mmCIF file of C-alpha atoms and ligand atoms in Angstrom:
data_model
loop_
_atom_site.group_PDB
_atom_site.id
_atom_site.type_symbol
_atom_site.label_atom_id
_atom_site.label_comp_id
_atom_site.label_asym_id
_atom_site.label_seq_id
_atom_site.Cartn_x
_atom_site.Cartn_y
_atom_site.Cartn_z
ATOM 1 C CA UNK A 186 -4.957 -39.256 -31.764
ATOM 2 C CA UNK A 187 -1.675 -38.126 -30.276
ATOM 3 C CA UNK A 188 1.441 -40.169 -30.926
ATOM 4 C CA UNK A 189 2.147 -42.984 -28.481
ATOM 5 C CA UNK A 190 5.241 -45.160 -28.338
ATOM 6 C CA UNK A 191 4.922 -48.929 -28.423
ATOM 7 C CA UNK A 192 7.904 -51.248 -28.286
ATOM 8 C CA UNK A 193 7.107 -53.475 -31.269
ATOM 9 C CA UNK A 194 9.859 -55.887 -30.271
ATOM 10 C CA UNK A 195 8.378 -56.449 -26.809
ATOM 11 C CA UNK A 196 5.388 -58.576 -27.792
ATOM 12 C CA UNK A 197 3.212 -59.709 -24.854
ATOM 13 C CA UNK A 198 4.048 -63.409 -24.339
ATOM 14 C CA UNK A 199 0.430 -64.489 -24.621
ATOM 15 C CA UNK A 200 0.229 -63.275 -28.238
ATOM 16 C CA UNK A 201 2.883 -65.856 -29.180
ATOM 17 C CA UNK A 202 1.264 -68.736 -27.291
ATOM 18 C CA UNK A 203 0.375 -72.054 -28.926
ATOM 19 C CA UNK A 204 -3.353 -71.445 -28.885
ATOM 20 C CA UNK A 205 -2.912 -68.079 -30.685
ATOM 21 C CA UNK A 206 -0.850 -69.917 -33.301
ATOM 22 C CA UNK A 207 -3.609 -72.545 -33.606
ATOM 23 C CA UNK A 208 -6.275 -69.846 -33.927
ATOM 24 C CA UNK A 209 -4.118 -68.066 -36.527
ATOM 25 C CA UNK A 210 -3.842 -71.335 -38.517
ATOM 26 C CA UNK A 211 -7.613 -71.889 -38.333
ATOM 27 C CA UNK A 212 -8.293 -68.358 -39.578
ATOM 28 C CA UNK A 213 -5.880 -68.934 -42.464
ATOM 29 C CA UNK A 214 -7.557 -72.220 -43.389
ATOM 30 C CA UNK A 215 -11.005 -70.617 -43.323
ATOM 31 C CA UNK A 216 -9.796 -67.410 -44.992
ATOM 32 C CA UNK A 217 -11.857 -65.629 -42.374
ATOM 33 C CA UNK A 218 -11.751 -64.566 -38.739
ATOM 34 C CA UNK A 219 -13.449 -67.490 -37.008
ATOM 35 C CA UNK A 220 -12.086 -67.220 -33.459
ATOM 36 C CA UNK A 221 -15.251 -67.134 -31.336
ATOM 37 C CA UNK A 222 -13.214 -66.647 -28.141
ATOM 38 C CA UNK A 223 -11.511 -63.478 -29.414
ATOM 39 C CA UNK A 224 -8.132 -64.600 -28.112
ATOM 40 C CA UNK A 225 -6.555 -61.161 -28.628
ATOM 41 C CA UNK A 226 -8.869 -59.816 -25.932
ATOM 42 C CA UNK A 227 -6.974 -60.625 -22.743
ATOM 43 C CA UNK A 228 -6.216 -58.639 -19.614
ATOM 44 C CA UNK A 229 -2.428 -58.747 -19.984
ATOM 45 C CA UNK A 230 -2.627 -57.214 -23.480
ATOM 46 C CA UNK A 231 -5.203 -54.651 -22.375
ATOM 47 C CA UNK A 232 -3.050 -53.623 -19.384
ATOM 48 C CA UNK A 233 0.037 -53.259 -21.558
ATOM 49 C CA UNK A 234 -1.883 -51.129 -24.076
ATOM 50 C CA UNK A 235 -3.397 -48.993 -21.298
ATOM 51 C CA UNK A 236 0.113 -48.041 -20.141
ATOM 52 C CA UNK A 237 1.301 -47.279 -23.673
ATOM 53 C CA UNK A 238 -1.789 -45.136 -24.339
ATOM 54 C CA UNK A 239 -1.528 -43.299 -20.987
ATOM 55 C CA UNK A 240 -4.888 -44.764 -19.936
ATOM 56 C CA UNK A 241 -6.678 -42.791 -22.654
ATOM 57 C CA UNK A 242 -8.481 -43.688 -25.860
ATOM 58 C CA UNK A 243 -6.012 -43.605 -28.766
ATOM 59 C CA UNK A 244 -8.374 -41.489 -30.864
ATOM 60 C CA UNK A 245 -10.505 -39.156 -28.719
ATOM 61 C CA UNK A 246 -8.113 -39.053 -25.701
ATOM 62 C CA UNK A 247 -10.916 -39.636 -23.242
ATOM 63 C CA UNK A 248 -9.786 -41.073 -19.920
ATOM 64 C CA UNK A 249 -10.572 -44.794 -19.838
ATOM 65 C CA UNK A 250 -12.140 -44.802 -16.400
ATOM 66 C CA UNK A 251 -15.927 -45.280 -16.742
ATOM 67 C CA UNK A 252 -15.364 -46.058 -20.407
ATOM 68 C CA UNK A 253 -16.210 -49.030 -22.524
ATOM 69 C CA UNK A 254 -12.659 -49.976 -23.542
ATOM 70 C CA UNK A 255 -11.836 -51.889 -26.703
ATOM 71 C CA UNK A 256 -8.697 -53.559 -27.936
ATOM 72 C CA UNK A 257 -9.068 -52.266 -31.434
ATOM 73 C CA UNK A 258 -7.703 -53.735 -34.668
ATOM 74 C CA UNK A 259 -6.100 -51.037 -36.806
ATOM 75 C CA UNK A 260 -6.625 -53.288 -39.835
ATOM 76 C CA UNK A 261 -10.037 -54.885 -39.251
ATOM 77 C CA UNK A 262 -9.792 -58.538 -38.275
ATOM 78 C CA UNK A 263 -12.727 -59.447 -40.523
ATOM 79 C CA UNK A 264 -10.709 -58.524 -43.619
ATOM 80 C CA UNK A 265 -7.153 -58.986 -42.298
ATOM 81 C CA UNK A 266 -7.935 -62.206 -40.410
ATOM 82 C CA UNK A 267 -4.224 -63.153 -40.255
ATOM 83 C CA UNK A 268 -3.508 -59.967 -38.246
ATOM 84 C CA UNK A 269 -6.011 -60.659 -35.447
ATOM 85 C CA UNK A 270 -3.238 -61.337 -32.880
ATOM 86 C CA UNK A 271 -0.556 -59.028 -34.300
ATOM 87 C CA UNK A 272 0.963 -56.793 -31.657
ATOM 88 C CA UNK A 273 1.321 -53.863 -34.078
ATOM 89 C CA UNK A 274 -2.303 -54.225 -35.170
ATOM 90 C CA UNK A 275 -3.780 -54.000 -31.665
ATOM 91 C CA UNK A 276 -4.644 -50.456 -30.641
ATOM 92 C CA UNK A 277 -6.485 -49.071 -27.646
ATOM 93 C CA UNK A 278 -9.686 -47.097 -28.017
ATOM 94 C CA UNK A 279 -13.039 -46.375 -26.460
ATOM 95 C CA UNK A 280 -16.171 -48.037 -27.777
ATOM 96 C CA UNK A 281 -17.527 -44.746 -29.106
ATOM 97 C CA UNK A 282 -14.501 -44.311 -31.382
ATOM 98 C CA UNK A 283 -14.196 -47.977 -32.291
ATOM 99 C CA UNK A 284 -17.852 -48.568 -33.209
ATOM 100 C CA UNK A 285 -18.077 -46.053 -36.086
ATOM 101 C CA UNK A 286 -14.628 -47.156 -37.294
ATOM 102 C CA UNK A 287 -15.861 -50.765 -37.367
ATOM 103 C CA UNK A 288 -14.701 -52.538 -40.515
ATOM 104 C CA UNK A 289 -13.655 -49.346 -42.298
ATOM 105 C CA UNK A 290 -10.129 -49.336 -43.615
ATOM 106 C CA UNK A 291 -9.782 -47.090 -46.625
ATOM 107 C CA UNK A 292 -6.420 -47.226 -48.382
ATOM 108 C CA UNK A 293 -4.984 -44.985 -51.113
ATOM 109 C CA UNK A 294 -3.161 -47.784 -52.843
ATOM 110 C CA UNK A 295 -3.831 -51.510 -52.779
ATOM 111 C CA UNK A 296 -5.506 -53.607 -50.112
ATOM 112 C CA UNK A 297 -3.305 -56.544 -49.144
ATOM 113 C CA UNK A 298 -4.448 -60.151 -49.194
ATOM 114 C CA UNK A 299 -2.841 -62.915 -47.178
ATOM 115 C CA UNK A 300 0.521 -63.726 -48.773
ATOM 116 C CA UNK A 301 1.526 -66.793 -46.742
ATOM 117 C CA UNK A 302 3.343 -64.758 -44.103
ATOM 118 C CA UNK A 303 4.294 -67.071 -41.211
ATOM 119 C CA UNK A 304 2.919 -66.632 -37.680
ATOM 120 C CA UNK A 305 6.384 -65.549 -36.468
ATOM 121 C CA UNK A 306 6.248 -62.448 -38.688
ATOM 122 C CA UNK A 307 2.789 -61.167 -37.847
ATOM 123 C CA UNK A 308 3.697 -58.689 -35.109
ATOM 124 C CA UNK A 309 5.427 -56.164 -37.349
ATOM 125 C CA UNK A 310 3.840 -56.740 -40.767
ATOM 126 C CA UNK A 311 2.028 -53.414 -40.485
ATOM 127 C CA UNK A 312 5.171 -51.452 -41.413
ATOM 128 C CA UNK A 313 5.422 -53.186 -44.792
ATOM 129 C CA UNK A 314 1.671 -52.974 -45.344
ATOM 130 C CA UNK A 315 1.582 -49.239 -44.536
ATOM 131 C CA UNK A 316 3.998 -48.555 -47.396
ATOM 132 C CA UNK A 317 2.102 -50.762 -49.817
ATOM 133 C CA UNK A 318 -1.419 -49.685 -48.908
ATOM 134 C CA UNK A 319 -1.116 -46.092 -47.647
ATOM 135 C CA UNK A 320 -4.013 -46.211 -45.163
ATOM 136 C CA UNK A 321 -6.258 -43.191 -44.623
ATOM 137 C CA UNK A 322 -6.903 -43.658 -40.923
ATOM 138 C CA UNK A 323 -4.302 -42.290 -38.522
ATOM 139 C CA UNK A 324 -2.352 -44.819 -36.481
ATOM 140 C CA UNK A 325 -1.436 -43.243 -33.108
ATOM 141 C CA UNK A 326 1.511 -45.636 -32.810
ATOM 142 C CA UNK A 327 3.086 -44.443 -36.050
ATOM 143 C CA UNK A 328 1.727 -41.013 -37.005
ATOM 144 C CA UNK A 329 2.580 -37.783 -35.216
ATOM 145 C CA UNK A 330 -0.147 -35.350 -36.273
ATOM 146 C CA UNK A 331 -0.411 -33.124 -33.210
ATOM 147 C CA UNK A 332 0.443 -29.971 -35.183
ATOM 148 C CA UNK A 333 -2.101 -30.845 -37.892
ATOM 149 C CA UNK A 334 -5.003 -30.839 -35.454
ATOM 150 C CA UNK A 335 -7.120 -27.681 -35.314
ATOM 151 C CA UNK A 336 -9.898 -26.736 -32.879
ATOM 152 C CA UNK A 337 -12.344 -23.874 -33.205
ATOM 153 C CA UNK A 338 -13.711 -21.786 -30.325
ATOM 154 C CA UNK A 339 -16.509 -24.298 -29.867
ATOM 155 C CA UNK A 340 -14.012 -27.141 -29.379
ATOM 156 C CA UNK A 341 -14.852 -28.721 -32.730
ATOM 157 C CA UNK A 342 -11.890 -30.553 -34.207
ATOM 158 C CA UNK A 343 -10.740 -30.450 -37.855
ATOM 159 C CA UNK A 344 -7.603 -30.619 -39.980
ATOM 160 C CA UNK A 345 -6.129 -29.641 -43.356
ATOM 161 C CA UNK A 346 -4.419 -33.012 -43.383
ATOM 162 C CA UNK A 347 -6.770 -35.286 -45.325
ATOM 163 C CA UNK A 348 -5.892 -38.375 -43.280
ATOM 164 C CA UNK A 349 -6.532 -36.574 -39.998
ATOM 165 C CA UNK A 350 -9.807 -35.159 -41.351
ATOM 166 C CA UNK A 351 -10.842 -38.624 -42.548
ATOM 167 C CA UNK A 352 -10.139 -40.026 -39.078
ATOM 168 C CA UNK A 353 -12.126 -37.219 -37.438
ATOM 169 C CA UNK A 354 -15.183 -37.419 -39.708
ATOM 170 C CA UNK A 355 -15.418 -40.794 -41.332
ATOM 171 C CA UNK A 356 -13.682 -43.138 -38.926
ATOM 172 C CA UNK A 357 -14.091 -42.065 -35.301
ATOM 173 C CA UNK A 358 -16.649 -39.251 -35.247
ATOM 174 C CA UNK A 359 -14.511 -36.992 -33.093
ATOM 175 C CA UNK A 360 -17.094 -34.192 -33.126
ATOM 176 C CA UNK A 361 -19.781 -36.279 -31.457
ATOM 177 C CA UNK A 362 -21.883 -34.415 -28.893
ATOM 178 C CA UNK A 363 -20.564 -35.752 -25.578
ATOM 179 C CA UNK A 364 -16.967 -35.378 -26.667
ATOM 180 C CA UNK A 365 -17.270 -31.747 -27.844
ATOM 181 C CA UNK A 366 -19.132 -30.972 -24.603
ATOM 182 C CA UNK A 367 -16.293 -32.445 -22.542
ATOM 183 C CA UNK A 368 -13.718 -30.353 -24.379
ATOM 184 C CA UNK A 369 -15.739 -27.156 -24.049
ATOM 185 C CA UNK A 370 -16.294 -27.889 -20.348
ATOM 186 C CA UNK A 371 -12.532 -28.146 -19.895
ATOM 187 C CA UNK A 372 -12.010 -24.767 -21.589
ATOM 188 C CA UNK A 373 -14.903 -23.060 -19.779
ATOM 189 C CA UNK A 374 -13.504 -24.146 -16.405
ATOM 190 C CA UNK A 375 -10.174 -22.521 -17.283
ATOM 191 C CA UNK A 376 -11.888 -19.414 -18.663
ATOM 192 C CA UNK A 377 -13.980 -18.978 -15.511
ATOM 193 C CA UNK A 378 -10.880 -19.051 -13.320
ATOM 194 C CA UNK A 379 -8.963 -16.700 -15.608
ATOM 195 C CA UNK A 380 -11.810 -14.165 -15.778
ATOM 196 C CA UNK A 381 -12.147 -14.241 -11.992
ATOM 197 C CA UNK A 382 -8.487 -13.260 -11.591
ATOM 198 C CA UNK A 383 -8.946 -10.420 -14.089
ATOM 199 C CA UNK A 384 -12.081 -9.229 -12.283
ATOM 200 C CA UNK A 385 -10.117 -9.210 -9.003
ATOM 201 C CA UNK A 386 -7.162 -7.507 -10.753
ATOM 202 C CA UNK A 387 -5.072 -10.408 -9.457
ATOM 203 C CA UNK A 388 -2.342 -10.725 -12.091
ATOM 204 C CA UNK A 389 -0.127 -12.911 -9.866
ATOM 205 C CA UNK A 390 -3.091 -15.278 -9.399
ATOM 206 C CA UNK A 391 -3.698 -15.274 -13.144
ATOM 207 C CA UNK A 392 -0.066 -16.110 -13.845
ATOM 208 C CA UNK A 393 -0.093 -19.018 -11.439
ATOM 209 C CA UNK A 394 -3.416 -20.207 -12.931
ATOM 210 C CA UNK A 395 -1.817 -20.362 -16.369
ATOM 211 C CA UNK A 396 1.304 -22.009 -14.955
ATOM 212 C CA UNK A 397 -0.917 -24.733 -13.477
ATOM 213 C CA UNK A 398 -2.692 -25.214 -16.803
ATOM 214 C CA UNK A 399 0.673 -25.561 -18.558
ATOM 215 C CA UNK A 400 1.848 -28.046 -15.935
ATOM 216 C CA UNK A 401 -1.288 -30.115 -16.507
ATOM 217 C CA UNK A 402 -0.726 -30.042 -20.264
ATOM 218 C CA UNK A 403 1.249 -33.268 -20.729
ATOM 219 C CA UNK A 404 0.744 -36.184 -23.075
ATOM 220 C CA UNK A 405 -0.734 -38.051 -20.101
ATOM 221 C CA UNK A 406 -3.546 -35.488 -19.668
ATOM 222 C CA UNK A 407 -7.022 -36.161 -20.941
ATOM 223 C CA UNK A 408 -7.609 -34.166 -24.177
ATOM 224 C CA UNK A 409 -3.941 -33.185 -24.429
ATOM 225 C CA UNK A 410 -4.290 -32.169 -28.111
ATOM 226 C CA UNK A 411 -6.995 -29.655 -27.183
ATOM 227 C CA UNK A 412 -5.020 -28.242 -24.210
ATOM 228 C CA UNK A 413 -1.937 -27.954 -26.422
ATOM 229 C CA UNK A 414 -3.931 -26.143 -29.127
ATOM 230 C CA UNK A 415 -5.366 -23.632 -26.616
ATOM 231 C CA UNK A 416 -1.861 -22.749 -25.432
ATOM 232 C CA UNK A 417 -0.622 -22.370 -29.000
ATOM 233 C CA UNK A 418 -3.620 -20.217 -30.034
ATOM 234 C CA UNK A 419 -4.319 -18.090 -27.001
ATOM 235 C CA UNK A 420 -5.662 -15.123 -28.990
ATOM 236 C CA UNK A 421 -8.354 -17.288 -30.565
ATOM 237 C CA UNK A 422 -9.674 -18.419 -27.198
ATOM 238 C CA UNK A 423 -9.198 -15.231 -25.135
ATOM 239 C CA UNK A 424 -10.256 -11.880 -26.621
ATOM 240 C CA UNK A 425 -9.326 -9.763 -23.592
ATOM 241 C CA UNK A 426 -5.955 -8.072 -24.273
ATOM 242 C CA UNK A 427 -4.747 -8.253 -20.641
ATOM 243 C CA UNK A 428 -5.474 -11.976 -20.534
ATOM 244 C CA UNK A 429 -3.692 -12.476 -23.855
ATOM 245 C CA UNK A 430 -0.639 -10.537 -22.630
ATOM 246 C CA UNK A 431 -0.354 -12.416 -19.328
ATOM 247 C CA UNK A 432 -0.993 -15.823 -20.859
ATOM 248 C CA UNK A 433 1.555 -15.245 -23.623
ATOM 249 C CA UNK A 434 4.127 -14.034 -21.090
ATOM 250 C CA UNK A 435 3.665 -17.135 -18.904
ATOM 251 C CA UNK A 436 3.760 -19.430 -21.935
ATOM 252 C CA UNK A 437 6.958 -17.761 -23.073
ATOM 253 C CA UNK A 438 8.522 -18.465 -19.682
ATOM 254 C CA UNK A 439 7.400 -22.106 -19.738
ATOM 255 C CA UNK A 440 7.739 -22.861 -23.436
ATOM 256 C CA UNK A 441 9.942 -25.915 -22.838
ATOM 257 C CA UNK A 442 7.286 -27.723 -20.855
ATOM 258 C CA UNK A 443 4.412 -27.479 -23.351
HETATM 259 ZN ZN1 ZN B 529 -12.348 -42.596 -28.079
#
């Protein structure tokens, strides 16, 4: 759930089309989401979101290739039927994160009802609603929580921030088996290479190994939050003093790029 940057002013043209307006009006009349064609679900919107989300799920950061990809409604369309085509309500996530989230949308304050907002205003209503409702689930387009995310040595994710913890446990199940396995696999691959360099007393090789890992640690990388956490908490993941010393030295040299 790393922060991504969406241009809220640059609404995909199709979301302002006449048939979206008609579907919006029908939903309003019925006070329910009744659009059987799911008109928010179109390739142009999906492609735009994929770019914004670096081709990763907005919650678990899994690469979207081979994934069941969903255009996800931050505020569920069943309850917030007037926000079904709102650009700021359409997020990008994998099916495994979206399914448990489903219709959940816990708020700390009120829960807004439709207040006759016109179709022209729907794409940025979320900002006003966020202040009024104070939602529990993290919105990757608005919340920067990278430094609130914690991993243990077994690649299990948690947080002291109650909203992040709610998102992990109650909304998206970010400690599900396959996902934790993928993260641990990523770390074990690094560890294997690092240990091999130590075994061969190849400190230059070890340094370049860590440099490569740092280079690969960008917001575009799969599981960036986990990679970032490893680099920030080297002593938790590597007990060997030599490894710790070398890794910390290389990180120090490359601190700007992490
Ligand atoms: Zn996901």
